[in-house]
Amino acid sequence: MNMFQAVLPIIALLALTTPAAAQEADTIDQKDGGVHGTVIAGIGAVPDYEGADTYRLFPLLGGKINLDNRYVAIEGLSARANILNSDRFEFGPVAHLTLGRRRRIDSAAVASIGRIDDAYEVGAFAATSFTIGDTGRLRLSIEGVHDVSQVHNGWLGTATIGYVQTLGSKWRVSADASLSGASDDYAQRYFSISTLGAAASGLNAFTAKGGIKDVGASLGVGYQLSPRWSINGFANYKRLLGDAAASPIVAREGSANQFSGGIGIGFSF
């Protein structure tokens, strides 16, 4: 296992437990101009793979670095860079990770279908945000990515609406909702079962098609211990839909309900 493969679970944990990370990772007292940001370290739990009903613990490590309104951050399953110096609009490249089934698979039936490597996708995102009152901010974003690792050769698209509210001088609460879609190639790779796979696993053969893949909701809470230190907790729920939920890989051997969460200490600079 090379170093990049070793850190993928950490990136994935951030992706699942901090979908509002770009907003949550800022300090409560937002700095004006210059380089600033927050790094977070802690522990969290994620599903073993998409559609699994078993979970594993991982160290949590990540953050966001800002230069004026530009930034580099890990948000959701994506590492992104905003290239616009605007307090209203964001746009830039995004690199996306989709975890495969190549490590722990508790289901013998799913394991017999075959392991899948992690997939790497690249694309672009755009977002806009609005100030609500004195201490709230609403953010709307869309992104699209395509596989460049030849694992599924498909695409993923996600639309997200998020809200962050500062409560007094210590507390920050964030919430968001998302809707994701996937292509036929993606659905077939992760949720289809071939005739040979059915014979090996005992599951029914299944041909998955693309479309709306999941809806999700998340909640984040941050408490400022000092001007530089904070404690942050995250919880996320995702519901698989369509053929992703109907596949025997999920419906019989896993779960369409996907939970994750984590807690970490943040350091702002």
Coordinates of C-alpha atoms in Angstrom, one line a residue:
M1 CA 0.0 0.0 0.0
N2 CA 1.5 3.4 -1.0
M3 CA 1.2 6.6 1.0
F4 CA -1.7 8.0 -1.1
Q5 CA -3.7 4.8 -0.6
A6 CA -3.0 5.0 3.1
V7 CA -4.6 8.5 3.5
L8 CA -7.6 7.8 1.3
P9 CA -9.7 6.5 4.2
I10 CA -9.0 9.7 6.1
I11 CA -10.1 11.8 3.1
A12 CA -13.2 9.7 2.8
L13 CA -14.0 10.2 6.5
L14 CA -13.9 13.9 6.1
A15 CA -16.1 13.6 3.0
L16 CA -18.7 11.7 4.9
T17 CA -18.7 13.5 8.2
T18 CA -18.1 17.1 7.1
P19 CA -20.2 17.9 4.0
A20 CA -20.4 21.5 5.2
A21 CA -16.7 21.6 5.9
A22 CA -16.0 24.6 3.8
Q23 CA -18.3 26.7 6.0
E24 CA -17.7 24.9 9.3
A25 CA -13.9 25.1 9.1
D26 CA -13.8 28.9 9.2
T27 CA -13.2 30.5 12.6
I28 CA -16.2 32.0 14.3
D29 CA -14.7 35.5 14.1
Q30 CA -14.1 35.6 10.3
K31 CA -10.7 37.1 9.3
D32 CA -10.6 39.8 6.6
G33 CA -7.9 39.3 4.0
G34 CA -4.6 37.5 4.2
V35 CA -3.9 33.8 4.6
H36 CA -6.0 32.1 7.3
G37 CA -7.8 28.8 7.9
T38 CA -8.5 25.9 10.2
V39 CA -7.2 22.4 10.6
I40 CA -9.1 19.7 12.4
A41 CA -8.0 16.4 13.9
G42 CA -10.1 13.8 15.6
I43 CA -11.9 10.4 15.1
G44 CA -15.0 9.3 13.2
A45 CA -17.0 6.4 11.9
V46 CA -18.0 5.6 8.3
P47 CA -19.6 2.7 6.4
D48 CA -17.2 0.1 5.1
Y49 CA -18.3 0.9 1.5
E50 CA -21.3 2.6 -0.1
G51 CA -24.4 0.5 0.8
A52 CA -22.7 -1.4 3.6
D53 CA -24.4 -1.9 7.0
T54 CA -21.1 -2.2 8.8
Y55 CA -18.9 0.6 10.0
R56 CA -15.3 1.3 10.9
L57 CA -13.4 3.9 12.9
F58 CA -10.8 6.2 11.3
P59 CA -8.6 9.1 12.3
L60 CA -10.0 12.5 11.2
L61 CA -7.6 15.0 9.7
G62 CA -8.3 17.9 7.3
G63 CA -9.0 21.6 7.0
K64 CA -9.3 24.7 4.8
I65 CA -6.9 27.4 3.9
N66 CA -8.1 30.8 2.7
L67 CA -6.4 33.6 0.8
D68 CA -8.9 36.5 0.9
N69 CA -12.0 34.9 -0.7
R70 CA -10.1 32.2 -2.5
Y71 CA -9.5 28.8 -0.7
V72 CA -8.4 25.2 -0.9
A73 CA -10.5 22.8 1.1
I74 CA -11.8 19.3 1.5
E75 CA -15.6 19.4 1.1
G76 CA -17.7 16.2 1.0
L77 CA -16.1 13.6 -1.2
S78 CA -14.2 16.4 -3.0
A79 CA -11.0 18.4 -2.6
R80 CA -11.7 21.7 -4.3
A81 CA -10.1 25.1 -5.0
N82 CA -12.1 28.3 -5.4
I83 CA -10.3 30.6 -7.9
L84 CA -12.6 33.5 -7.6
N85 CA -11.9 36.4 -5.2
S86 CA -15.5 37.1 -4.6
D87 CA -17.6 37.2 -1.4
R88 CA -20.6 36.0 -3.3
F89 CA -19.6 33.5 -6.0
E90 CA -17.2 30.5 -6.1
F91 CA -15.9 28.5 -9.0
G92 CA -13.0 26.1 -9.6
P93 CA -11.7 22.6 -10.1
V94 CA -12.7 19.7 -8.0
A95 CA -11.1 16.2 -7.4
H96 CA -13.5 13.6 -6.2
L97 CA -13.0 10.2 -4.5
T98 CA -15.4 7.3 -4.6
L99 CA -14.5 4.4 -2.2
G100 CA -14.6 1.0 -3.7
R101 CA -14.9 -2.4 -2.1
R102 CA -11.3 -3.4 -1.8
R103 CA -10.7 -3.7 2.0
R104 CA -13.1 -5.0 4.6
I105 CA -16.3 -6.8 3.2
D106 CA -18.2 -8.6 6.0
S107 CA -20.7 -10.0 3.6
A108 CA -19.4 -13.2 2.0
A109 CA -21.9 -12.8 -0.8
V110 CA -20.8 -9.3 -1.7
A111 CA -17.1 -10.3 -1.4
S112 CA -17.7 -13.2 -3.9
I113 CA -19.0 -10.7 -6.5
G114 CA -15.5 -9.1 -6.6
R115 CA -13.6 -6.2 -5.2
I116 CA -13.6 -2.8 -6.7
D117 CA -10.7 -0.3 -6.6
D118 CA -11.1 3.3 -5.3
A119 CA -12.1 5.6 -8.2
Y120 CA -10.8 9.1 -8.8
E121 CA -12.9 11.7 -10.6
V122 CA -12.2 15.3 -11.7
G123 CA -14.5 18.1 -12.7
A124 CA -15.7 21.5 -11.6
F125 CA -18.0 23.2 -9.1
A126 CA -19.8 26.5 -8.8
A127 CA -21.5 28.0 -5.8
T128 CA -23.1 31.2 -4.5
S129 CA -23.9 32.4 -1.0
F130 CA -26.1 34.9 0.7
T131 CA -25.9 36.6 4.1
I132 CA -28.9 36.0 6.2
G133 CA -29.3 38.5 9.0
D134 CA -26.2 39.5 10.9
T135 CA -24.7 36.0 11.6
G136 CA -26.2 33.5 9.1
R137 CA -25.1 32.4 5.6
L138 CA -26.9 30.4 3.0
R139 CA -24.9 28.5 0.3
L140 CA -26.0 26.9 -2.9
S141 CA -23.6 24.7 -4.9
I142 CA -23.5 22.2 -7.8
E143 CA -20.6 20.0 -9.0
G144 CA -20.0 17.5 -11.7
V145 CA -17.1 15.0 -11.9
H146 CA -16.0 12.2 -14.3
D147 CA -14.0 9.1 -13.5
V148 CA -10.3 9.3 -14.7
S149 CA -9.2 6.1 -13.1
Q150 CA -11.1 3.8 -15.4
V151 CA -12.9 2.1 -12.5
H152 CA -16.4 3.0 -13.5
N153 CA -15.9 5.4 -16.4
G154 CA -19.0 7.3 -15.4
W155 CA -20.0 10.6 -13.9
L156 CA -21.5 12.0 -10.6
G157 CA -23.4 15.2 -10.0
T158 CA -24.4 16.8 -6.7
A159 CA -26.5 19.8 -5.7
T160 CA -26.3 21.0 -2.1
I161 CA -28.0 23.7 -0.1
G162 CA -26.3 24.6 3.2
Y163 CA -26.8 27.1 6.1
V164 CA -24.4 28.2 8.8
Q165 CA -25.5 30.2 11.8
T166 CA -23.3 31.8 14.5
L167 CA -24.8 31.8 18.0
G168 CA -23.2 34.3 20.2
S169 CA -19.4 34.4 20.3
K170 CA -18.8 30.7 20.9
W171 CA -21.2 28.5 19.0
R172 CA -21.6 27.8 15.3
V173 CA -24.3 25.4 13.8
S174 CA -24.3 24.3 10.2
A175 CA -26.9 22.1 8.3
D176 CA -27.1 21.1 4.7
A177 CA -29.2 18.9 2.3
S178 CA -27.9 17.3 -0.9
L179 CA -29.1 15.4 -3.9
S180 CA -26.8 13.3 -6.0
G181 CA -27.1 11.6 -9.4
A182 CA -25.0 9.1 -11.2
S183 CA -24.6 7.7 -14.7
D184 CA -25.4 4.2 -15.9
D185 CA -21.7 3.3 -15.9
Y186 CA -21.4 4.2 -12.2
A187 CA -24.6 2.3 -11.2
Q188 CA -23.6 -0.8 -13.2
R189 CA -20.1 -0.9 -11.6
Y190 CA -21.2 -0.6 -8.0
F191 CA -24.7 -2.0 -7.8
S192 CA -25.2 -4.5 -10.7
I193 CA -24.8 -8.3 -10.3
S194 CA -23.8 -10.2 -13.4
T195 CA -25.0 -13.8 -14.1
L196 CA -21.6 -15.1 -13.0
G197 CA -21.7 -12.9 -9.9
A198 CA -25.2 -14.2 -9.1
A199 CA -23.9 -17.8 -9.4
A200 CA -20.9 -17.1 -7.1
S201 CA -22.8 -15.1 -4.5
G202 CA -26.3 -16.6 -4.4
L203 CA -27.8 -13.2 -5.0
N204 CA -30.2 -12.5 -7.8
A205 CA -28.7 -11.1 -11.0
F206 CA -29.4 -7.3 -11.2
T207 CA -28.8 -4.6 -13.8
A208 CA -28.6 -1.2 -12.2
K209 CA -29.3 2.0 -14.2
G210 CA -28.2 5.5 -13.4
G211 CA -30.4 8.4 -12.2
I212 CA -30.9 9.9 -8.7
K213 CA -28.6 8.0 -6.5
D214 CA -29.1 9.5 -3.0
V215 CA -30.4 12.3 -0.8
G216 CA -28.5 13.4 2.3
A217 CA -28.6 15.7 5.3
S218 CA -26.0 16.7 7.8
L219 CA -25.5 18.7 10.9
G220 CA -22.3 20.2 12.3
V221 CA -21.7 22.0 15.6
G222 CA -18.6 23.9 16.6
Y223 CA -17.7 25.4 19.9
Q224 CA -14.9 28.0 20.2
L225 CA -12.7 27.1 23.2
S226 CA -10.4 30.1 22.5
P227 CA -9.6 32.4 19.6
R228 CA -7.5 29.6 18.1
W229 CA -8.9 26.3 19.4
S230 CA -12.4 24.8 18.9
I231 CA -14.2 21.5 19.2
N232 CA -16.3 20.3 16.3
G233 CA -18.9 17.5 16.0
F234 CA -20.4 16.2 12.7
A235 CA -23.3 13.8 11.9
N236 CA -24.4 12.8 8.4
Y237 CA -27.2 10.7 7.0
K238 CA -27.5 9.5 3.4
R239 CA -30.4 7.5 1.9
L240 CA -29.7 5.6 -1.3
L241 CA -32.5 5.7 -3.8
G242 CA -33.5 4.0 -7.1
D243 CA -31.5 1.1 -8.4
A244 CA -28.7 1.8 -5.8
A245 CA -31.2 1.0 -3.0
A246 CA -32.9 -1.8 -4.9
S247 CA -29.7 -3.7 -5.7
P248 CA -29.4 -7.0 -3.6
I249 CA -25.9 -5.7 -2.7
V250 CA -27.7 -3.1 -0.6
A251 CA -31.3 -4.3 -0.1
R252 CA -30.3 -7.8 1.1
E253 CA -26.6 -7.6 2.2
G254 CA -26.4 -4.0 3.3
S255 CA -28.5 -0.9 4.0
A256 CA -29.9 2.0 2.0
N257 CA -29.5 4.1 5.2
Q258 CA -26.0 5.4 5.5
F259 CA -24.8 7.1 8.7
S260 CA -21.5 8.6 9.6
G261 CA -20.1 11.0 12.2
G262 CA -17.1 12.3 14.0
I263 CA -15.6 14.7 16.5
G264 CA -12.4 16.7 16.3
I265 CA -10.3 19.5 17.7
G266 CA -9.8 22.5 15.4
F267 CA -6.9 24.9 15.3
S268 CA -7.3 28.3 13.5
F269 CA -4.6 30.5 12.2

